mmCIF file with all atom_site columns, C-alpha atoms in Angstrom:
data_model
loop_
_atom_site.group_PDB
_atom_site.id
_atom_site.type_symbol
_atom_site.label_atom_id
_atom_site.label_alt_id
_atom_site.label_comp_id
_atom_site.label_asym_id
_atom_site.label_entity_id
_atom_site.label_seq_id
_atom_site.pdbx_PDB_ins_code
_atom_site.Cartn_x
_atom_site.Cartn_y
_atom_site.Cartn_z
_atom_site.occupancy
_atom_site.B_iso_or_equiv
_atom_site.pdbx_formal_charge
_atom_site.auth_seq_id
_atom_site.auth_comp_id
_atom_site.auth_asym_id
_atom_site.auth_atom_id
_atom_site.pdbx_PDB_model_num
ATOM 1   C CA . MET P 1 1   ? -2.791  -20.490 -0.341  1.00 0.00 ? 1   MET P CA 1
ATOM 2   C CA . LEU P 1 2   ? -2.495  -17.418 1.875   1.00 0.00 ? 2   LEU P CA 1
ATOM 3   C CA . GLY P 1 3   ? -4.511  -18.281 4.917   1.00 0.00 ? 3   GLY P CA 1
ATOM 4   C CA . SER P 1 4   ? -7.250  -16.154 6.399   1.00 0.00 ? 4   SER P CA 1
ATOM 5   C CA . TRP P 1 5   ? -5.323  -13.270 7.977   1.00 0.00 ? 5   TRP P CA 1
ATOM 6   C CA . LYS P 1 6   ? -3.038  -12.742 4.958   1.00 0.00 ? 6   LYS P CA 1
ATOM 7   C CA . TYR P 1 7   ? -6.045  -12.902 2.644   1.00 0.00 ? 7   TYR P CA 1
ATOM 8   C CA . ALA P 1 8   ? -7.773  -10.286 4.808   1.00 0.00 ? 8   ALA P CA 1
ATOM 9   C CA . LEU P 1 9   ? -4.669  -8.074  4.593   1.00 0.00 ? 9   LEU P CA 1
ATOM 10  C CA . LEU P 1 10  ? -4.612  -8.481  0.813   1.00 0.00 ? 10  LEU P CA 1
ATOM 11  C CA . TYR P 1 11  ? -8.316  -7.689  0.465   1.00 0.00 ? 11  TYR P CA 1
ATOM 12  C CA . ILE P 1 12  ? -8.487  -4.748  2.875   1.00 0.00 ? 12  ILE P CA 1
ATOM 13  C CA . GLY P 1 13  ? -5.080  -3.315  1.961   1.00 0.00 ? 13  GLY P CA 1
ATOM 14  C CA . SER P 1 14  ? -5.691  -3.362  -1.767  1.00 0.00 ? 14  SER P CA 1
ATOM 15  C CA . GLY P 1 15  ? -9.193  -1.953  -1.288  1.00 0.00 ? 15  GLY P CA 1
ATOM 16  C CA . LEU P 1 16  ? -7.920  0.977   0.771   1.00 0.00 ? 16  LEU P CA 1
ATOM 17  C CA . LEU P 1 17  ? -5.007  1.686   -1.555  1.00 0.00 ? 17  LEU P CA 1
ATOM 18  C CA . ALA P 1 18  ? -7.191  1.372   -4.663  1.00 0.00 ? 18  ALA P CA 1
ATOM 19  C CA . ASN P 1 19  ? -9.617  3.949   -3.301  1.00 0.00 ? 19  ASN P CA 1
ATOM 20  C CA . ALA P 1 20  ? -6.753  6.228   -2.238  1.00 0.00 ? 20  ALA P CA 1
ATOM 21  C CA . LEU P 1 21  ? -5.253  6.050   -5.737  1.00 0.00 ? 21  LEU P CA 1
ATOM 22  C CA . SER P 1 22  ? -8.653  6.740   -7.242  1.00 0.00 ? 22  SER P CA 1
ATOM 23  C CA . MET P 1 23  ? -9.196  9.786   -5.026  1.00 0.00 ? 23  MET P CA 1
ATOM 24  C CA . ALA P 1 24  ? -5.705  11.085  -5.815  1.00 0.00 ? 24  ALA P CA 1
ATOM 25  C CA . TYR P 1 25  ? -6.245  10.635  -9.558  1.00 0.00 ? 25  TYR P CA 1
ATOM 26  C CA . TYR P 1 26  ? -9.599  12.392  -9.665  1.00 0.00 ? 26  TYR P CA 1
ATOM 27  C CA . ASN P 1 27  ? -8.462  15.184  -7.333  1.00 0.00 ? 27  ASN P CA 1
ATOM 28  C CA . TYR P 1 28  ? -5.394  15.753  -9.529  1.00 0.00 ? 28  TYR P CA 1
ATOM 29  C CA . HIS P 1 29  ? -7.644  16.127  -12.556 1.00 0.00 ? 29  HIS P CA 1
ATOM 30  C CA . MET P 1 30  ? -9.954  18.509  -10.647 1.00 0.00 ? 30  MET P CA 1
ATOM 31  C CA . GLU P 1 31  ? -12.910 16.160  -10.971 1.00 0.00 ? 31  GLU P CA 1
ATOM 32  C CA . PRO P 1 32  ? -14.542 15.827  -7.549  1.00 0.00 ? 32  PRO P CA 1
ATOM 33  C CA . THR P 1 33  ? -15.756 12.235  -7.473  1.00 0.00 ? 33  THR P CA 1
ATOM 34  C CA . LEU P 1 34  ? -17.522 10.211  -4.817  1.00 0.00 ? 34  LEU P CA 1
ATOM 35  C CA . THR P 1 35  ? -17.425 6.458   -5.250  1.00 0.00 ? 35  THR P CA 1
ATOM 36  C CA . VAL P 1 36  ? -18.466 3.464   -3.187  1.00 0.00 ? 36  VAL P CA 1
ATOM 37  C CA . GLY P 1 37  ? -17.992 -0.253  -3.528  1.00 0.00 ? 37  GLY P CA 1
ATOM 38  C CA . ALA P 1 38  ? -15.581 -3.096  -2.980  1.00 0.00 ? 38  ALA P CA 1
ATOM 39  C CA . SER P 1 39  ? -14.495 -3.526  -6.579  1.00 0.00 ? 39  SER P CA 1
ATOM 40  C CA . GLY P 1 40  ? -10.989 -2.197  -5.894  1.00 0.00 ? 40  GLY P CA 1
ATOM 41  C CA . ALA P 1 41  ? -10.531 -4.862  -3.223  1.00 0.00 ? 41  ALA P CA 1
ATOM 42  C CA . ILE P 1 42  ? -11.894 -7.559  -5.526  1.00 0.00 ? 42  ILE P CA 1
ATOM 43  C CA . TYR P 1 43  ? -9.458  -6.488  -8.233  1.00 0.00 ? 43  TYR P CA 1
ATOM 44  C CA . GLY P 1 44  ? -6.778  -6.644  -5.531  1.00 0.00 ? 44  GLY P CA 1
ATOM 45  C CA . VAL P 1 45  ? -7.523  -10.334 -5.120  1.00 0.00 ? 45  VAL P CA 1
ATOM 46  C CA . TYR P 1 46  ? -7.277  -10.666 -8.905  1.00 0.00 ? 46  TYR P CA 1
ATOM 47  C CA . GLY P 1 47  ? -3.898  -8.929  -8.620  1.00 0.00 ? 47  GLY P CA 1
ATOM 48  C CA . GLY P 1 48  ? -2.780  -11.635 -6.197  1.00 0.00 ? 48  GLY P CA 1
ATOM 49  C CA . PHE P 1 49  ? -3.930  -14.291 -8.662  1.00 0.00 ? 49  PHE P CA 1
ATOM 50  C CA . LEU P 1 50  ? -2.072  -12.461 -11.433 1.00 0.00 ? 50  LEU P CA 1
ATOM 51  C CA . TYR P 1 51  ? 1.100   -12.652 -9.354  1.00 0.00 ? 51  TYR P CA 1
ATOM 52  C CA . VAL P 1 52  ? 0.626   -16.399 -9.053  1.00 0.00 ? 52  VAL P CA 1
ATOM 53  C CA . ALA P 1 53  ? -0.112  -16.751 -12.784 1.00 0.00 ? 53  ALA P CA 1
ATOM 54  C CA . LEU P 1 54  ? 2.998   -14.808 -13.798 1.00 0.00 ? 54  LEU P CA 1
ATOM 55  C CA . LEU P 1 55  ? 5.583   -15.536 -11.111 1.00 0.00 ? 55  LEU P CA 1
ATOM 56  C CA . GLN P 1 56  ? 4.454   -18.733 -9.375  1.00 0.00 ? 56  GLN P CA 1
ATOM 57  C CA . ARG P 1 57  ? 3.366   -20.691 -12.424 1.00 0.00 ? 57  ARG P CA 1
ATOM 58  C CA . GLN P 1 58  ? 3.723   -24.042 -10.667 1.00 0.00 ? 58  GLN P CA 1
ATOM 59  C CA . PHE P 1 59  ? 0.696   -23.245 -8.485  1.00 0.00 ? 59  PHE P CA 1
ATOM 60  C CA . MET P 1 60  ? -1.730  -22.616 -11.362 1.00 0.00 ? 60  MET P CA 1
ATOM 61  C CA . ASP P 1 61  ? -2.629  -24.782 -14.328 1.00 0.00 ? 61  ASP P CA 1
ATOM 62  C CA . ASP P 1 62  ? -2.758  -23.396 -17.880 1.00 0.00 ? 62  ASP P CA 1
ATOM 63  C CA . ALA P 1 63  ? -6.567  -23.415 -18.125 1.00 0.00 ? 63  ALA P CA 1
ATOM 64  C CA . SER P 1 64  ? -6.913  -21.381 -14.913 1.00 0.00 ? 64  SER P CA 1
ATOM 65  C CA . ARG P 1 65  ? -4.227  -18.971 -16.093 1.00 0.00 ? 65  ARG P CA 1
ATOM 66  C CA . LYS P 1 66  ? -6.006  -18.386 -19.402 1.00 0.00 ? 66  LYS P CA 1
ATOM 67  C CA . THR P 1 67  ? -9.318  -17.928 -17.617 1.00 0.00 ? 67  THR P CA 1
ATOM 68  C CA . LEU P 1 68  ? -7.757  -15.337 -15.309 1.00 0.00 ? 68  LEU P CA 1
ATOM 69  C CA . TYR P 1 69  ? -6.274  -13.437 -18.257 1.00 0.00 ? 69  TYR P CA 1
ATOM 70  C CA . ALA P 1 70  ? -9.651  -13.419 -20.028 1.00 0.00 ? 70  ALA P CA 1
ATOM 71  C CA . ILE P 1 71  ? -11.508 -12.216 -16.921 1.00 0.00 ? 71  ILE P CA 1
ATOM 72  C CA . LEU P 1 72  ? -8.976  -9.423  -16.392 1.00 0.00 ? 72  LEU P CA 1
ATOM 73  C CA . MET P 1 73  ? -9.011  -8.302  -20.015 1.00 0.00 ? 73  MET P CA 1
ATOM 74  C CA . VAL P 1 74  ? -12.801 -8.175  -20.205 1.00 0.00 ? 74  VAL P CA 1
ATOM 75  C CA . GLY P 1 75  ? -13.103 -6.580  -16.775 1.00 0.00 ? 75  GLY P CA 1
ATOM 76  C CA . LEU P 1 76  ? -10.571 -3.846  -17.435 1.00 0.00 ? 76  LEU P CA 1
ATOM 77  C CA . VAL P 1 77  ? -11.958 -3.077  -20.896 1.00 0.00 ? 77  VAL P CA 1
ATOM 78  C CA . PHE P 1 78  ? -15.484 -2.755  -19.504 1.00 0.00 ? 78  PHE P CA 1
ATOM 79  C CA . SER P 1 79  ? -14.149 -0.659  -16.614 1.00 0.00 ? 79  SER P CA 1
ATOM 80  C CA . VAL P 1 80  ? -12.855 1.889   -19.108 1.00 0.00 ? 80  VAL P CA 1
ATOM 81  C CA . ILE P 1 81  ? -15.713 1.738   -21.631 1.00 0.00 ? 81  ILE P CA 1
ATOM 82  C CA . VAL P 1 82  ? -18.762 1.802   -19.341 1.00 0.00 ? 82  VAL P CA 1
ATOM 83  C CA . ASP P 1 83  ? -19.695 5.097   -17.715 1.00 0.00 ? 83  ASP P CA 1
ATOM 84  C CA . ASN P 1 84  ? -20.051 5.370   -13.937 1.00 0.00 ? 84  ASN P CA 1
ATOM 85  C CA . ILE P 1 85  ? -17.448 2.690   -13.250 1.00 0.00 ? 85  ILE P CA 1
ATOM 86  C CA . ASN P 1 86  ? -14.387 3.786   -11.303 1.00 0.00 ? 86  ASN P CA 1
ATOM 87  C CA . TRP P 1 87  ? -11.755 2.362   -13.637 1.00 0.00 ? 87  TRP P CA 1
ATOM 88  C CA . MET P 1 88  ? -8.958  3.882   -11.571 1.00 0.00 ? 88  MET P CA 1
ATOM 89  C CA . ALA P 1 89  ? -10.044 1.919   -8.490  1.00 0.00 ? 89  ALA P CA 1
ATOM 90  C CA . HIS P 1 90  ? -10.101 -1.273  -10.562 1.00 0.00 ? 90  HIS P CA 1
ATOM 91  C CA . LEU P 1 91  ? -6.657  -0.667  -12.011 1.00 0.00 ? 91  LEU P CA 1
ATOM 92  C CA . GLY P 1 92  ? -5.324  0.519   -8.653  1.00 0.00 ? 92  GLY P CA 1
ATOM 93  C CA . GLY P 1 93  ? -6.685  -2.570  -6.927  1.00 0.00 ? 93  GLY P CA 1
ATOM 94  C CA . LEU P 1 94  ? -5.104  -4.855  -9.512  1.00 0.00 ? 94  LEU P CA 1
ATOM 95  C CA . VAL P 1 95  ? -1.691  -3.232  -9.184  1.00 0.00 ? 95  VAL P CA 1
ATOM 96  C CA . THR P 1 96  ? -1.712  -2.914  -5.398  1.00 0.00 ? 96  THR P CA 1
ATOM 97  C CA . GLY P 1 97  ? -3.016  -6.472  -4.972  1.00 0.00 ? 97  GLY P CA 1
ATOM 98  C CA . PHE P 1 98  ? -0.167  -7.745  -7.151  1.00 0.00 ? 98  PHE P CA 1
ATOM 99  C CA . PHE P 1 99  ? 2.423   -6.006  -4.989  1.00 0.00 ? 99  PHE P CA 1
ATOM 100 C CA . ILE P 1 100 ? 0.764   -6.706  -1.623  1.00 0.00 ? 100 ILE P CA 1
ATOM 101 C CA . TYR P 1 101 ? 0.605   -10.417 -2.467  1.00 0.00 ? 101 TYR P CA 1
ATOM 102 C CA . GLY P 1 102 ? 4.276   -10.408 -3.436  1.00 0.00 ? 102 GLY P CA 1
ATOM 103 C CA . ILE P 1 103 ? 5.250   -8.646  -0.208  1.00 0.00 ? 103 ILE P CA 1
ATOM 104 C CA . LEU P 1 104 ? 3.106   -10.958 1.927   1.00 0.00 ? 104 LEU P CA 1
ATOM 105 C CA . ILE P 1 105 ? 4.588   -14.154 0.559   1.00 0.00 ? 105 ILE P CA 1
ATOM 106 C CA . ARG P 1 106 ? 8.125   -12.819 0.917   1.00 0.00 ? 106 ARG P CA 1
ATOM 107 C CA . LEU P 1 107 ? 7.638   -11.609 4.500   1.00 0.00 ? 107 LEU P CA 1
ATOM 108 C CA . THR P 1 108 ? 5.978   -14.824 5.642   1.00 0.00 ? 108 THR P CA 1
ATOM 109 C CA . ARG P 1 109 ? 8.058   -17.350 3.676   1.00 0.00 ? 109 ARG P CA 1
ATOM 110 C CA . GLY P 1 110 ? 8.853   -20.440 5.692   1.00 0.00 ? 110 GLY P CA 1
ATOM 111 C CA . ARG P 1 111 ? 6.483   -19.624 8.529   1.00 0.00 ? 111 ARG P CA 1
#
């Protein structure tokens, strides 16, 4: 749906912003934390899918929408419950991916 360069922008942009939000959160709470991984970027892609599921319903069938909701609910619950998972990066990736996708499709509409 996006094409390769817009998908790359979504993935990399949400990954960078998710990690920046995570660092800001943990630094604010005086908890020095070092994390690694691409999970924030992956949740950014989920954020793009969430945008489609909520605001572009014609591009996603009901079964796929329900599957996405289930994956997100389970993933976010486990992100909070399980120790040593950077839940802030997951949540940050989801939110930033949602907004980056929305911006990308608006800026490149009709091109």
